[in-house]
Each structure stands twice: as structure tokens, then as C-alpha cells.
Coordinates of C-alpha atoms in Angstrom, one line a residue:
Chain J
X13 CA 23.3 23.7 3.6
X14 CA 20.2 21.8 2.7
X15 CA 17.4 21.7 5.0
X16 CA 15.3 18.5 5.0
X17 CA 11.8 19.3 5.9
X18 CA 9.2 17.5 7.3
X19 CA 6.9 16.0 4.0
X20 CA 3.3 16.3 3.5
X21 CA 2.3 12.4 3.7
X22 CA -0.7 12.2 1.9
X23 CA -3.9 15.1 2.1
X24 CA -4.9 14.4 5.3
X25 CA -1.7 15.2 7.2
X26 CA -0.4 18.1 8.7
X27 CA 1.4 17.3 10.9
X28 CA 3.7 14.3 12.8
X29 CA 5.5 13.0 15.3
X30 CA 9.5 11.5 14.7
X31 CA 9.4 8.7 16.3
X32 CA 13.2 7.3 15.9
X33 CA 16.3 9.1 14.0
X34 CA 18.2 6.3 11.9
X35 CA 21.2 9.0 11.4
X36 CA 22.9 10.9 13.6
X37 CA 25.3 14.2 12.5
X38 CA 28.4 13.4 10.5
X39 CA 26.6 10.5 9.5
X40 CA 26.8 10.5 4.8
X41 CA 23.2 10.1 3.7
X42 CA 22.0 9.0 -0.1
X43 CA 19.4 10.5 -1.5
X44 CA 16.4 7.5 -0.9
X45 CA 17.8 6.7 2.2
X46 CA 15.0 5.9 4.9
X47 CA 16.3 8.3 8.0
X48 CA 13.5 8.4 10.2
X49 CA 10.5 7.3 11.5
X50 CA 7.3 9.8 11.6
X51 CA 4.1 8.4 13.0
X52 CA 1.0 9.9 11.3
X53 CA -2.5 9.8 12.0
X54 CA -2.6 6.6 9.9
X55 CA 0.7 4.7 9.9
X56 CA 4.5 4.8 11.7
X57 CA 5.9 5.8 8.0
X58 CA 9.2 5.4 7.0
X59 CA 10.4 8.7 5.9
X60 CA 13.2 9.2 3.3
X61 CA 15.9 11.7 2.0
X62 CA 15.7 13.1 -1.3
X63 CA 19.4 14.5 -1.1
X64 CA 22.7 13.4 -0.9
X65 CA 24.8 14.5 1.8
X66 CA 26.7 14.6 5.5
X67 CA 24.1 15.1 8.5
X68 CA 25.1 18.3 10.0
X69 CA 22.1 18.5 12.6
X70 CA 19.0 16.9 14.1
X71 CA 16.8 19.3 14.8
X72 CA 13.7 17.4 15.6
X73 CA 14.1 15.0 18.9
X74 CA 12.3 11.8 18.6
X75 CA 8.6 12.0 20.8
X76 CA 8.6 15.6 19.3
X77 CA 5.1 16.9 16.9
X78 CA 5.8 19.1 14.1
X79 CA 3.9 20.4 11.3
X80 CA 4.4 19.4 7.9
X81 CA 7.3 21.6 6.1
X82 CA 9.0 22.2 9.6
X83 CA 12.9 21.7 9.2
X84 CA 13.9 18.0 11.1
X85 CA 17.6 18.5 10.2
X86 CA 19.7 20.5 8.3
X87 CA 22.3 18.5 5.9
X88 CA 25.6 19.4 4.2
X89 CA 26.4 18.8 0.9
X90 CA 29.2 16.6 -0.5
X91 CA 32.4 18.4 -0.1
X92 CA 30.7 21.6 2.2
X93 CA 32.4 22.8 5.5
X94 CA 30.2 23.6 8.1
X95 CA 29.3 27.4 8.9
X96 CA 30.8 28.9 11.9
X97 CA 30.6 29.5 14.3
X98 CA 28.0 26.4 13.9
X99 CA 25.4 26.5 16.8
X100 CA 26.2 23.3 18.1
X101 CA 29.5 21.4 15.9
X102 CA 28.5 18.4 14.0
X103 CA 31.4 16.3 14.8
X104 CA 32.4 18.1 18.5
X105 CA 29.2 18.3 20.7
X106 CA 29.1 19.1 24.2
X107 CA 28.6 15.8 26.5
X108 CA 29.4 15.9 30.2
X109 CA 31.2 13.2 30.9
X110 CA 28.7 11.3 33.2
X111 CA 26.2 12.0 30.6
X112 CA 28.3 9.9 28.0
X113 CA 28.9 7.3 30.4
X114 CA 25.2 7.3 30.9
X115 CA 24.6 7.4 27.4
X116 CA 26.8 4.4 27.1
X117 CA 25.1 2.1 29.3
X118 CA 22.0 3.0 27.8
X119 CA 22.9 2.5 24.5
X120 CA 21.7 6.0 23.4
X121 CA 23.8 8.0 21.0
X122 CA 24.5 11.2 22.4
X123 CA 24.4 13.0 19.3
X124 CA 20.7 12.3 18.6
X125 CA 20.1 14.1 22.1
X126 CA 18.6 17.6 22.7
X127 CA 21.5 19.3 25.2
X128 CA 19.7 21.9 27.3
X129 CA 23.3 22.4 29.4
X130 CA 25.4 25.4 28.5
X131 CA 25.8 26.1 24.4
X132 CA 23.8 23.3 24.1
X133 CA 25.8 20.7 26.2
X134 CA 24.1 17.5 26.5
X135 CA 23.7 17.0 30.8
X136 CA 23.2 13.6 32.2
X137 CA 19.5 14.7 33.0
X138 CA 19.1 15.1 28.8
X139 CA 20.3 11.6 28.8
X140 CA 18.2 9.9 31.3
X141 CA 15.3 12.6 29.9
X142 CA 16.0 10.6 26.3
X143 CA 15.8 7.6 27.8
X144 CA 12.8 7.5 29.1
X145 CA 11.5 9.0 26.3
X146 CA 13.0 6.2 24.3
X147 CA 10.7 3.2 24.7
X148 CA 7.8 5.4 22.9
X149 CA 9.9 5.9 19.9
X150 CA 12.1 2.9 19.5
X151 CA 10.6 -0.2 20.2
X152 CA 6.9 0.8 19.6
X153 CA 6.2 0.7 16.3
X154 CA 2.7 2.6 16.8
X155 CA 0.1 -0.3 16.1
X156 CA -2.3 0.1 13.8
X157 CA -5.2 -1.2 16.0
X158 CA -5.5 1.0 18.9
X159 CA -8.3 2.7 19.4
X160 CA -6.5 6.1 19.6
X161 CA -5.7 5.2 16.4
X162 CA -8.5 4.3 15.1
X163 CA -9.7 7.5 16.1
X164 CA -6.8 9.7 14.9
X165 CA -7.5 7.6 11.3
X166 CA -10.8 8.3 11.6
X167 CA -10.4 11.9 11.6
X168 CA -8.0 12.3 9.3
X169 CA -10.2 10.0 6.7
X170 CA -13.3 12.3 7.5
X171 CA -10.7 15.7 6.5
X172 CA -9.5 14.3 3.1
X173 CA -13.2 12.9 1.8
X174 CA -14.8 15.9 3.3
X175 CA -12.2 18.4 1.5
X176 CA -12.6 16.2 -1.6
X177 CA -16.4 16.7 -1.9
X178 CA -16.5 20.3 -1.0
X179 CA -14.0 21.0 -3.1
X180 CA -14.1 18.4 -6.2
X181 CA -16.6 18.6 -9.0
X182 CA -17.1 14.7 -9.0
X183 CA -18.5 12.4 -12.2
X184 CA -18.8 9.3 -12.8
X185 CA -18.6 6.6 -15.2
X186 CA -19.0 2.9 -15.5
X187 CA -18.5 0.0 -17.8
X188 CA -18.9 -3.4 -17.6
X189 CA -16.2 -5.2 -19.0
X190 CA -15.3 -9.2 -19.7
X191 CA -12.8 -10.7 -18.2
X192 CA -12.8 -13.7 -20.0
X193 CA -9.7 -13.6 -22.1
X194 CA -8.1 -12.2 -19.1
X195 CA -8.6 -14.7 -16.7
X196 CA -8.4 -17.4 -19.4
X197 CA -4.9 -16.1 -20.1
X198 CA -3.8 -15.7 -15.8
X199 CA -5.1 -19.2 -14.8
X200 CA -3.0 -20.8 -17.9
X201 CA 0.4 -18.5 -17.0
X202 CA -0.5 -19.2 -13.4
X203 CA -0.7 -23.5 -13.6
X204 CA 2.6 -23.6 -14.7
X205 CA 4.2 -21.4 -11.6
X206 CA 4.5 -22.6 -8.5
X207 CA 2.0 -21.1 -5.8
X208 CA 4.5 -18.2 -5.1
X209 CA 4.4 -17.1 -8.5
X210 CA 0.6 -17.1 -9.1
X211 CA -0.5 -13.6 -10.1
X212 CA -3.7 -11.8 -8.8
X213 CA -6.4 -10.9 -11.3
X214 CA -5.7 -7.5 -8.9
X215 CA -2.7 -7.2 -10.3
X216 CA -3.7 -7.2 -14.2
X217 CA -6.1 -4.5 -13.2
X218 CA -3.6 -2.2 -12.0
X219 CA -1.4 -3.0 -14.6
X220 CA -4.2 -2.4 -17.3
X221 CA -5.3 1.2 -15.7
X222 CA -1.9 2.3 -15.7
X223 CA -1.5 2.1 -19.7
X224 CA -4.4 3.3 -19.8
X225 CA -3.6 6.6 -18.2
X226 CA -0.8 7.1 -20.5
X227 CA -3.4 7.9 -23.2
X228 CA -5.2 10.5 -20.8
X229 CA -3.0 12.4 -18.7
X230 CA -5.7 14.3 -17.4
X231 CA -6.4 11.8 -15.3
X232 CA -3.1 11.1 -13.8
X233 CA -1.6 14.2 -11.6
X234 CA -2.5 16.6 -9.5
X235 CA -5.0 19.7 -8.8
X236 CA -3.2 22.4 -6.9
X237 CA -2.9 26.1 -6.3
X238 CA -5.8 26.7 -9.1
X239 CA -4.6 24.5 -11.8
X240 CA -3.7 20.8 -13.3
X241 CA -0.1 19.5 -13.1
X242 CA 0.0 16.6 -15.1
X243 CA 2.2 13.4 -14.0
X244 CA 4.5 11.6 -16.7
X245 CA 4.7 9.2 -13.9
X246 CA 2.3 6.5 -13.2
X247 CA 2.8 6.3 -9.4
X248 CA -1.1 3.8 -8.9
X249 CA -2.4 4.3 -5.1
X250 CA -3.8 1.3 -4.1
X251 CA -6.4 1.2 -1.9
X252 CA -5.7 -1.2 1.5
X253 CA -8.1 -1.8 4.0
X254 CA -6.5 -2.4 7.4
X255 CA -7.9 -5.2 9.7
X256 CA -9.2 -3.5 12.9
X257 CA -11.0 -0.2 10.0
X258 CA -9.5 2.2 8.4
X259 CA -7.5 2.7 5.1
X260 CA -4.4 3.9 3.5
X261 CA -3.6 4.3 -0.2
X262 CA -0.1 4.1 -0.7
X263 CA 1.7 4.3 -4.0
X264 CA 3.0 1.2 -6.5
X265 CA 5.4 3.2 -8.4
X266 CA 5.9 3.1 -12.0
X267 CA 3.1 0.8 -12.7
X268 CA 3.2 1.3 -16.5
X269 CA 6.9 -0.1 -16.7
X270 CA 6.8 -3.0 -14.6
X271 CA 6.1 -6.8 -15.5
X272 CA 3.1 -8.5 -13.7
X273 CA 5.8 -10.6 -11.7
X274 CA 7.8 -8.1 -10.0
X275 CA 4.1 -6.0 -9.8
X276 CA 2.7 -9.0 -8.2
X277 CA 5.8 -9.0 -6.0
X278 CA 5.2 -5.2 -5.3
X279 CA 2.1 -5.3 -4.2
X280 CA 2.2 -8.4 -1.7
X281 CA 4.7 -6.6 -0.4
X282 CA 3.0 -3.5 0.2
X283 CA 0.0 -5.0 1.5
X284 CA 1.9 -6.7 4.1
X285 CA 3.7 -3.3 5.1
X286 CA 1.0 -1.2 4.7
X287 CA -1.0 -3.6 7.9
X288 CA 1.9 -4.4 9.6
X289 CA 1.8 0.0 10.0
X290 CA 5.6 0.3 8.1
X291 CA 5.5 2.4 4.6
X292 CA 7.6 5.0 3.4
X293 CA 7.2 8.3 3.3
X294 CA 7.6 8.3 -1.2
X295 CA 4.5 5.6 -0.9
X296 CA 2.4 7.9 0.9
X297 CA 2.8 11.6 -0.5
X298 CA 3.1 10.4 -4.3
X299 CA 0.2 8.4 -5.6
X300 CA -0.8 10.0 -9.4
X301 CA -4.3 8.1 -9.1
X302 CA -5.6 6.0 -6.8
X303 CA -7.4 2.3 -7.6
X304 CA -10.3 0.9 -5.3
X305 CA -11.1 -3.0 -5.7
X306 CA -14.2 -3.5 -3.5
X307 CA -14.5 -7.6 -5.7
X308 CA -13.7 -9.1 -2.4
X309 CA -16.1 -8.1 -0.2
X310 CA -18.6 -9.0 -3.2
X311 CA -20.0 -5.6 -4.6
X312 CA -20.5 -4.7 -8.1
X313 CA -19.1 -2.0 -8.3
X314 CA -17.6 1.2 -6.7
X315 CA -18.1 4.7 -7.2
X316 CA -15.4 6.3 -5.3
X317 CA -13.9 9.4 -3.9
X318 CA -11.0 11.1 -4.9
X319 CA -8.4 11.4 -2.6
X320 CA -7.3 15.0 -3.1
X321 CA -4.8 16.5 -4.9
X322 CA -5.4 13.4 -7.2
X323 CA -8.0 14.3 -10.1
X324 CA -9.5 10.7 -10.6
X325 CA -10.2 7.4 -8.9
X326 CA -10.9 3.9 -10.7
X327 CA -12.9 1.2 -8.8
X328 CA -13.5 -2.6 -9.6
X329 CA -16.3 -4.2 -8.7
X330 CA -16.8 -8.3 -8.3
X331 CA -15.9 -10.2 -11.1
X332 CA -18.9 -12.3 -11.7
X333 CA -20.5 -14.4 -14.3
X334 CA -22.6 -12.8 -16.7
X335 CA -24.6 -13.1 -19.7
X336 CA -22.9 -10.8 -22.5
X337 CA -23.5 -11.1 -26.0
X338 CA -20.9 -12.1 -28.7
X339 CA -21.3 -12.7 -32.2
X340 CA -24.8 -11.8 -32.1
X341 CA -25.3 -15.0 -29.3
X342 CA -25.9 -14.4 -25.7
X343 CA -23.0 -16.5 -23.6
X344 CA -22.1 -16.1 -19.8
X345 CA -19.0 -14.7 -19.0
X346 CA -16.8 -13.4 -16.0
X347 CA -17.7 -9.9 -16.2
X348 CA -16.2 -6.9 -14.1
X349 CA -17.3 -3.2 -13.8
X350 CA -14.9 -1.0 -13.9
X351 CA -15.8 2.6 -12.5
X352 CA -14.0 6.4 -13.0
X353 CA -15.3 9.0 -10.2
X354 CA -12.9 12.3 -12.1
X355 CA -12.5 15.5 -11.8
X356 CA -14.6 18.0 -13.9
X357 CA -12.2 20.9 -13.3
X358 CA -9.6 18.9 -14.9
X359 CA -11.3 16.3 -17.1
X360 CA -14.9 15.6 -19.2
X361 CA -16.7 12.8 -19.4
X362 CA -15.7 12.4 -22.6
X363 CA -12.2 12.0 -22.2
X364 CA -13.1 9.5 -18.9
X365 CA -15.2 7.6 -21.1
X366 CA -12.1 6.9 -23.8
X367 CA -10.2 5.9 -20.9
X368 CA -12.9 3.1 -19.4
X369 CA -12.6 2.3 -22.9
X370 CA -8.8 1.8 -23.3
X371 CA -9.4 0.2 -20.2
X372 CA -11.3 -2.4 -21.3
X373 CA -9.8 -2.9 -24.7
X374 CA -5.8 -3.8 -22.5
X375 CA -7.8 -6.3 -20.7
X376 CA -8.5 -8.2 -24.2
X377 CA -4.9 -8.3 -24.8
X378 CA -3.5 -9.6 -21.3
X379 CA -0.2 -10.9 -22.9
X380 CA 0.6 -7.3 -24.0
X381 CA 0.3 -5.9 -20.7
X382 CA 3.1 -8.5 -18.9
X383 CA 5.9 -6.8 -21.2
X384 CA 7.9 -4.0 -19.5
X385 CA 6.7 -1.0 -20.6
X386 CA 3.3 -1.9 -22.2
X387 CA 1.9 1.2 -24.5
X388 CA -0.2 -1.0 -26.8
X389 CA -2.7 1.9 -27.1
X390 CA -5.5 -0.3 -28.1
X391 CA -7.1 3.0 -29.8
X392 CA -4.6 4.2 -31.2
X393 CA -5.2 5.9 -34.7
X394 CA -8.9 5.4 -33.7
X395 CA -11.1 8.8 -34.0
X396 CA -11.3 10.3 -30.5
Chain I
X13 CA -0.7 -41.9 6.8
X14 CA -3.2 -39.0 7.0
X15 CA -3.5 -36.5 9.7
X16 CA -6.8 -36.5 11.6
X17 CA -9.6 -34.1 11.4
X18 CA -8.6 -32.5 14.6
X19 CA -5.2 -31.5 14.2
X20 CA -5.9 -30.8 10.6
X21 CA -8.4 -28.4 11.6
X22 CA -6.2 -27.1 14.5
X23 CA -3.7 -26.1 12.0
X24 CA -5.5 -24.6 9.4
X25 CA -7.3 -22.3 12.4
X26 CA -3.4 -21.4 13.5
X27 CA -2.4 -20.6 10.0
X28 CA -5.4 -18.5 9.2
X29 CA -5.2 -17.0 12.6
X30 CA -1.6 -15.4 11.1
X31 CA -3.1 -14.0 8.4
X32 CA -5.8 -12.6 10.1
X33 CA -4.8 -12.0 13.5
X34 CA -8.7 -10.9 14.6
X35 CA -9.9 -14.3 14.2
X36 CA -11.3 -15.8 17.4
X37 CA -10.5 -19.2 17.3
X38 CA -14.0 -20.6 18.6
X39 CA -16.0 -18.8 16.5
X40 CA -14.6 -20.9 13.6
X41 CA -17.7 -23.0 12.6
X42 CA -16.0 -25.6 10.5
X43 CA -18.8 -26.2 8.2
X44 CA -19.6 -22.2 7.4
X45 CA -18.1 -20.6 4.6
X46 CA -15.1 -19.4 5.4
X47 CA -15.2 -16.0 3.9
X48 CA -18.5 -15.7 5.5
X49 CA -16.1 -16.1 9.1
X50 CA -12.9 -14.5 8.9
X51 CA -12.3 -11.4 6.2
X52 CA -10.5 -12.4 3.8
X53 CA -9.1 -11.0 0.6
X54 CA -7.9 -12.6 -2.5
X55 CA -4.7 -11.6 -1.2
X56 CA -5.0 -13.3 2.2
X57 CA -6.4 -16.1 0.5
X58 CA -3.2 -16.3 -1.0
X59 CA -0.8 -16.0 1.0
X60 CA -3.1 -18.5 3.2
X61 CA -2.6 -21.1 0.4
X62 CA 1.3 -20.6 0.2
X63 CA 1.4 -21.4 4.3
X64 CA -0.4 -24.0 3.7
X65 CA 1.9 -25.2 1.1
X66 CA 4.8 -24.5 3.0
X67 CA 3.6 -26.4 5.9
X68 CA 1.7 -29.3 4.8
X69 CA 4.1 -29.2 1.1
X70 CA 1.1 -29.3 -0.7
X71 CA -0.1 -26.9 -3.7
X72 CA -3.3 -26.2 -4.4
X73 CA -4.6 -25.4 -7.9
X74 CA -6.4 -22.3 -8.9
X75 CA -8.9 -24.6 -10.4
X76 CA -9.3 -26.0 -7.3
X77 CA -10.8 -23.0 -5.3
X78 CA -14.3 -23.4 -6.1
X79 CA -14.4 -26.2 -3.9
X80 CA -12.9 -25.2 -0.9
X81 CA -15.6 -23.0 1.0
X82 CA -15.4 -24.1 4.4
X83 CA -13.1 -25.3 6.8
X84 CA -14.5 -28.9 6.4
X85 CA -13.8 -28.8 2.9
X86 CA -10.1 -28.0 2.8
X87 CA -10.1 -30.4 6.0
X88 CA -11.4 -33.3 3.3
X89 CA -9.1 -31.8 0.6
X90 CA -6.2 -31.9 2.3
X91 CA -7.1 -35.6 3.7
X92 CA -7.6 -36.7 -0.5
X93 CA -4.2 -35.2 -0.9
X94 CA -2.8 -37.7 1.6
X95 CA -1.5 -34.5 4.1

């Protein structure tokens, strides 16, 4: 018997409400399946199962608030026969009659109901109990503008930054870097693709600061229980602000692998979902380091916060023309500044500083960094 | 055939106003800088550009951003471009 428990999605959450069951008992699941809908301070996120399996129970009815780690079903494996006597059978529930005709008319699936009848029967007052409770969970997809959530946001923002600088030793580095190359490079690729393919200079960032990590690890992971736990994934939070206030970083996932296309593609994507208040649950508990790209807005750059248990956070500022000498002769370029707010429990500034530096030699070599999995450590065989 | 300022202008509010659903149509001065108006990302800008192109079947080169600021200007870039 498997029990699948409620995640932690993302530091500031402990706890959620399920908003709508996509399985119901008997039901096979795959392990990535999206089976329900939680609603967290921040987003309606959609939560997955890391296990293959048969449904057995649903524990959790929707409109319920749990705490993180609290069982919301229990699963069987493959193959697995049900305990006995099982509380209430998987495939056999108690319905009354009128309840299922009920049930019926209100398209409900009697399974997914709580029974508070004898043994657990479900009664036609359950039913009409469910339904009513219904409209809050299925057709509501929590919107990301009301002002109680705003405030619930709000809070939950103020937690994880609050934890992060009681708790974080913070420092920070900056570099200016050109982009010159770079953008030479995107503008060419981009002319010859039609407007759906064009690429963000956004996009090349990310890419870039994933390599990057691969030559410091201690920047990419996690700080818990007393110590560092490293992340041979590259799973790049992306910072997205949401119209209305408020943000949420959720995770691009294997960053370092990808091509800029299907990155490009990635991102839109999450943008979109990540406003419209739809993510999943893998997006928001798994970022290995989050990225900040205040260019829009027009800053020069940002020294951020670390969204905890992450170790580090890189920031972009504006790209913007600057003079910058080359060959001894002072030019103007399009110049970005690329900031590193780490963790001095895990990291020094030493081994931030080689990373701003890797950072900025991959952005010299933009052609290297659209191949699948990019490594070109520009330092390699460099003294550290 | 071109399109008249009006319409043109109508649309382009509509289009932006699905991107950024805030956006209060009246308070979109036609000659202001348009990031200055509505907030806008290079993302939204985007995605602006690709309904634009999907409506109006007209692409518009990176190169070409510099010199669409304001509503006006796209309004006169779009007329060039025979929308």
C-alpha cells in the first residue's frame, strides 16, 4: 500500500486545500500523472503522482485543508490485493440507492464522496452535501487576482523572504557582462524564423546559468536539516511576476539539456500557466536555483533573495548600451549585469565569483549553448 | 486598401487588452509610450506581436522594435505595411 501525501509546494507552504480529485478508487494511475487539484496560498497547482499504481482510497474530500505531508489517498501497487477487511472497499462502496440516483443527475461520482451513513455508506444528504460543495472546487479555478489572494500571497511571500534572511548568510556578487556577441548571434538565428520561433534574450540567460552551475554545484541544491545536498539536476526557478502583485518561481526542468527552441517553448508556456494560476505540483516544490530578470522593468541590476531551501539566486539587470573597452579602445556595447546573492554556509565568494565568470564566458559562445546538452566549460583546465 | 486610424487603434487596444487583461481601455493615450501605459514584458511584447501577426498576417522584425513606442507608431507602422 502506498500512501500519497500531501507535497510541500515550495517554502512558504504548509498547508492546502484539494480542490478537485481527477481519480477516483480503482482508477490505474502512472507515476507523473496530474490527480488533483490543491490551491495554495499562491496558485490552484496541479498536483502529481510519483507512483505507479490502482487508487484504493480518497482520503482527502475536495473543499477540505490539510497540512503538507497529510495522506490524500492511499494507492495499491500493480498486482496488490487490497487488505481486508478494507475500511471502505475500493471497488464495492456503500451508496443508498437514492443517493446514486442523486449522484447521477448531478453528475457527481459517488466514489469521490465522503459517506457519513453506516460503515461509511454514502447517504443522499453526502451527495447533495458534495454538491454544493462542488462549485468551489470544480469550476473555480481560484483566480489569481482576488484580494484574498493577494493577501494569502502576501503572507506567504513575507514567511519565505523573512525565513531566508534570518536564517541565510547572504553575499553578493556582480559583473557586468557584454552581450554583444550574444545578441548579435539571437537577432541573426531569430530573422530567419518566423515570429513564433523568435527566441528571448531571457531565454539564453537561463540557458547560460544553467551550464554554468554544472561547474559549481554548490550553487545548485539544497540547504536542509544542517547540511548541503547538492542537485545533479538543473531544475532553473524562474521568477514570474503576476499581473494584479505577487510572484511565483516555478521550475524549467533540466535546463542544462535542452535546446533554446523547445526552452523558448518551455518557458512561454510556463509563463502563461503560471498567470492563468495552473502549474504543477513538480514545478513548484523542485526549483535547484532560482533566476530573477528585473531588464523589463528597466533596472540595472538585482540583488536578490534566496528563496529557501535553495542556496543561491542569479539576477539580470537591463541590457543597455555601454561603453566597454576592447582591444585597448573604448566602444559601446549592450551590456548586462549579471548578479549572485549565495549562500555563505554552503558557498564562498570565491567559488560565486568563478561562476559569474563561467557565466559570462557561455554568453561569448551563444552557438554552443543551443546544442542539447551544452558543457562547453569555458574554464575548463583554467587554474581555479 | 488600408484600415483607418480608428479601427486600427481599436484593435491593437483589444489585442493588448488580452495580454494584459488590467488595461483600462481609456487610459490608453495613443501618443505615450506604451510601456510607460500598460506593463509589459518582453514576453508580452511577444506574444503581442504574434496576435498581431495572426490577425493582421503581418510580421514584424526584431529590427524593427526601436521604432514602435507608442500606440501611434505601430498605428503608422502597420498603415506603411498596407494592414
Amino acid at each position: 500500500m502506498i500512501e500519497f501525501k500531501l507535497p510541500s509546494l515550495g517554502a512558504d507552504m504548509d498547508e492546502g486545500t484539494l480542490l478537485t480529485w481527477h481519480i477516483k478508487p480503482g482508477d490505474r494511475v502512472k507515476r507523473g500523472q496530474v490527480v488533483a487539484v490543491v490551491d495554495t496560498s499562491k496558485a490552484a497547482v496541479d498536483v502529481e503522482i510519483w507512483h505507479d499504481g490502482v487508487v484504493h482510497a480518497l482520503l482527502v474530500q475536495p473543499g477540505e485543508k490539510v497540512p503538507v505531508g497529510a495522506v490524500l489517498a492511499t494507492l495499491l501497487t500493480v498486482g496488490e490485493v487490497a487488505p481486508t477487511p478494507a475500511p471502505v472497499s475500493a471497488a464495492r462502496r456503500a451508496v443508498s440507492p437514492s443517493a446514486r440516483l442523486r449522484a447521477k443527475a448531478l453528475s457527481i461520482d459517488p466514489d469521490t464522496v465522503h459517506g457519513t451513513g453506516a460503515k461509511g455508506a454514502v447517504t443522499l444528504a453526502d451527495i447533495e452535501a458534495a454538491a454544493t460543495a462542488s462549485p468551489v472546487s470544480a469550476s473555480a479555478p481560484v483566480s489569481p487576482n482576488t484580494p484574498d489572494r493577494q493577501k494569502e500571497m502576501r503572507r506567504a511571500i513575507a514567511a519565505a523572504m523573512s525565513r531566508s534572511k534570518r536564517e541565510i548568510p547572504h553575499y553578493y556578487l556582480s559583473e557586468p557582462i557584454t552581450m554583444a556577441t550574444a545578441l548579435a548571434w539571437l537577432q541573426q538565428r531569430n530573422a530567419g524564423l518566423p515570429i513564433t520561433g523568435r527566441i528571448l534574450p531571457a531565454v539564453l540567460l537561463l540557458k547560460a546559468v544553467a551550464v554554468a552551475l554544472q561547474r559549481t554545484p554548490e550553487l545548485n541544491g539544497f540547504y536542509r536539516d544542517g547540511q548541503f545536498v547538492p542537485s545533479t539536476a538543473v531544475h532553473i526557478g524562474v521568477a514570474i511576476s503576476l499581473r494584479g502583485g505577487g510572484l511565483v518561481a516555478p521550475a524549467l526542468h533540466d535546463v542544462a539539456n535542452q535546446p533554446l527552441a523547445p526552452l523558448m517553448q518551455a518557458l512561454a508556456d510556463l509563463v502563461k500557466r503560471a498567470r492563468a494560476g495552473s502549474l504543477r505540483s513538480s514545478e513548484m516544490s523542485d526549483p535547484t536555483l532560482t533566476v530573477t530578470n528585473l531588464g523589463d522593468p528597466g533596472v540595472q541590476a538585482v540583488f536578490g533573495v534566496i528563496y529557501p531551501p535553495q542556496v543561491a539566486l542569479v539576477g539580470f539587470g537591463r541590457v543597455t548600451p555601454q561603453p566597454w573597452v576592447v582591444d585597448a579602445k573604448v566602444c559601446v556595447q549592450p551590456v548586462v549585469y549579471a548578479t549572485l546573492a549565495a549562500d555563505h554556509r554552503v558557498s564562498d565568494g570565491h567559488r560565486g565569483a568563478l561562476f559569474l565568470a563561467e557565466l559570462r564566458e557561455l554568453l561569448q559562445q551563444p552557438q554552443a549553448l543551443d546544442a542539447a546538452s551544452a558543457a562547453p566549460t569555458a574554464l575548463e583546465g583554467k587554474p581555479v | 486598401m488600408t484600415t483607418d486610424r480608428e479601427t486600427l487603434l481599436k484593435t491593437l487596444v483589444q489585442r493588448l487588452s488580452t495580454i494584459a487583461p488590467e488595461l483600462e481601455a481609456e487610459l490608453m493615450v495613443p501618443d505615450r509610450p506604451l510601456r510607460h501605459l500598460v506593463d509589459l514584458d518582453s514576453m508580452d511584447w511577444l506574444n503581442f506581436l504574434v496576435s498581431l501577426h495572426e490577425h493582421f498576417g503581418v510580421t514584424i522584425p526584431e529590427a524593427d522594435y526601436a521604432q514602435l513606442v507608442t500606440l501611434n507608431d505601430l498605428v503608422d507602422y502597420l498603415q506603411k505595411k498596407q494592414v
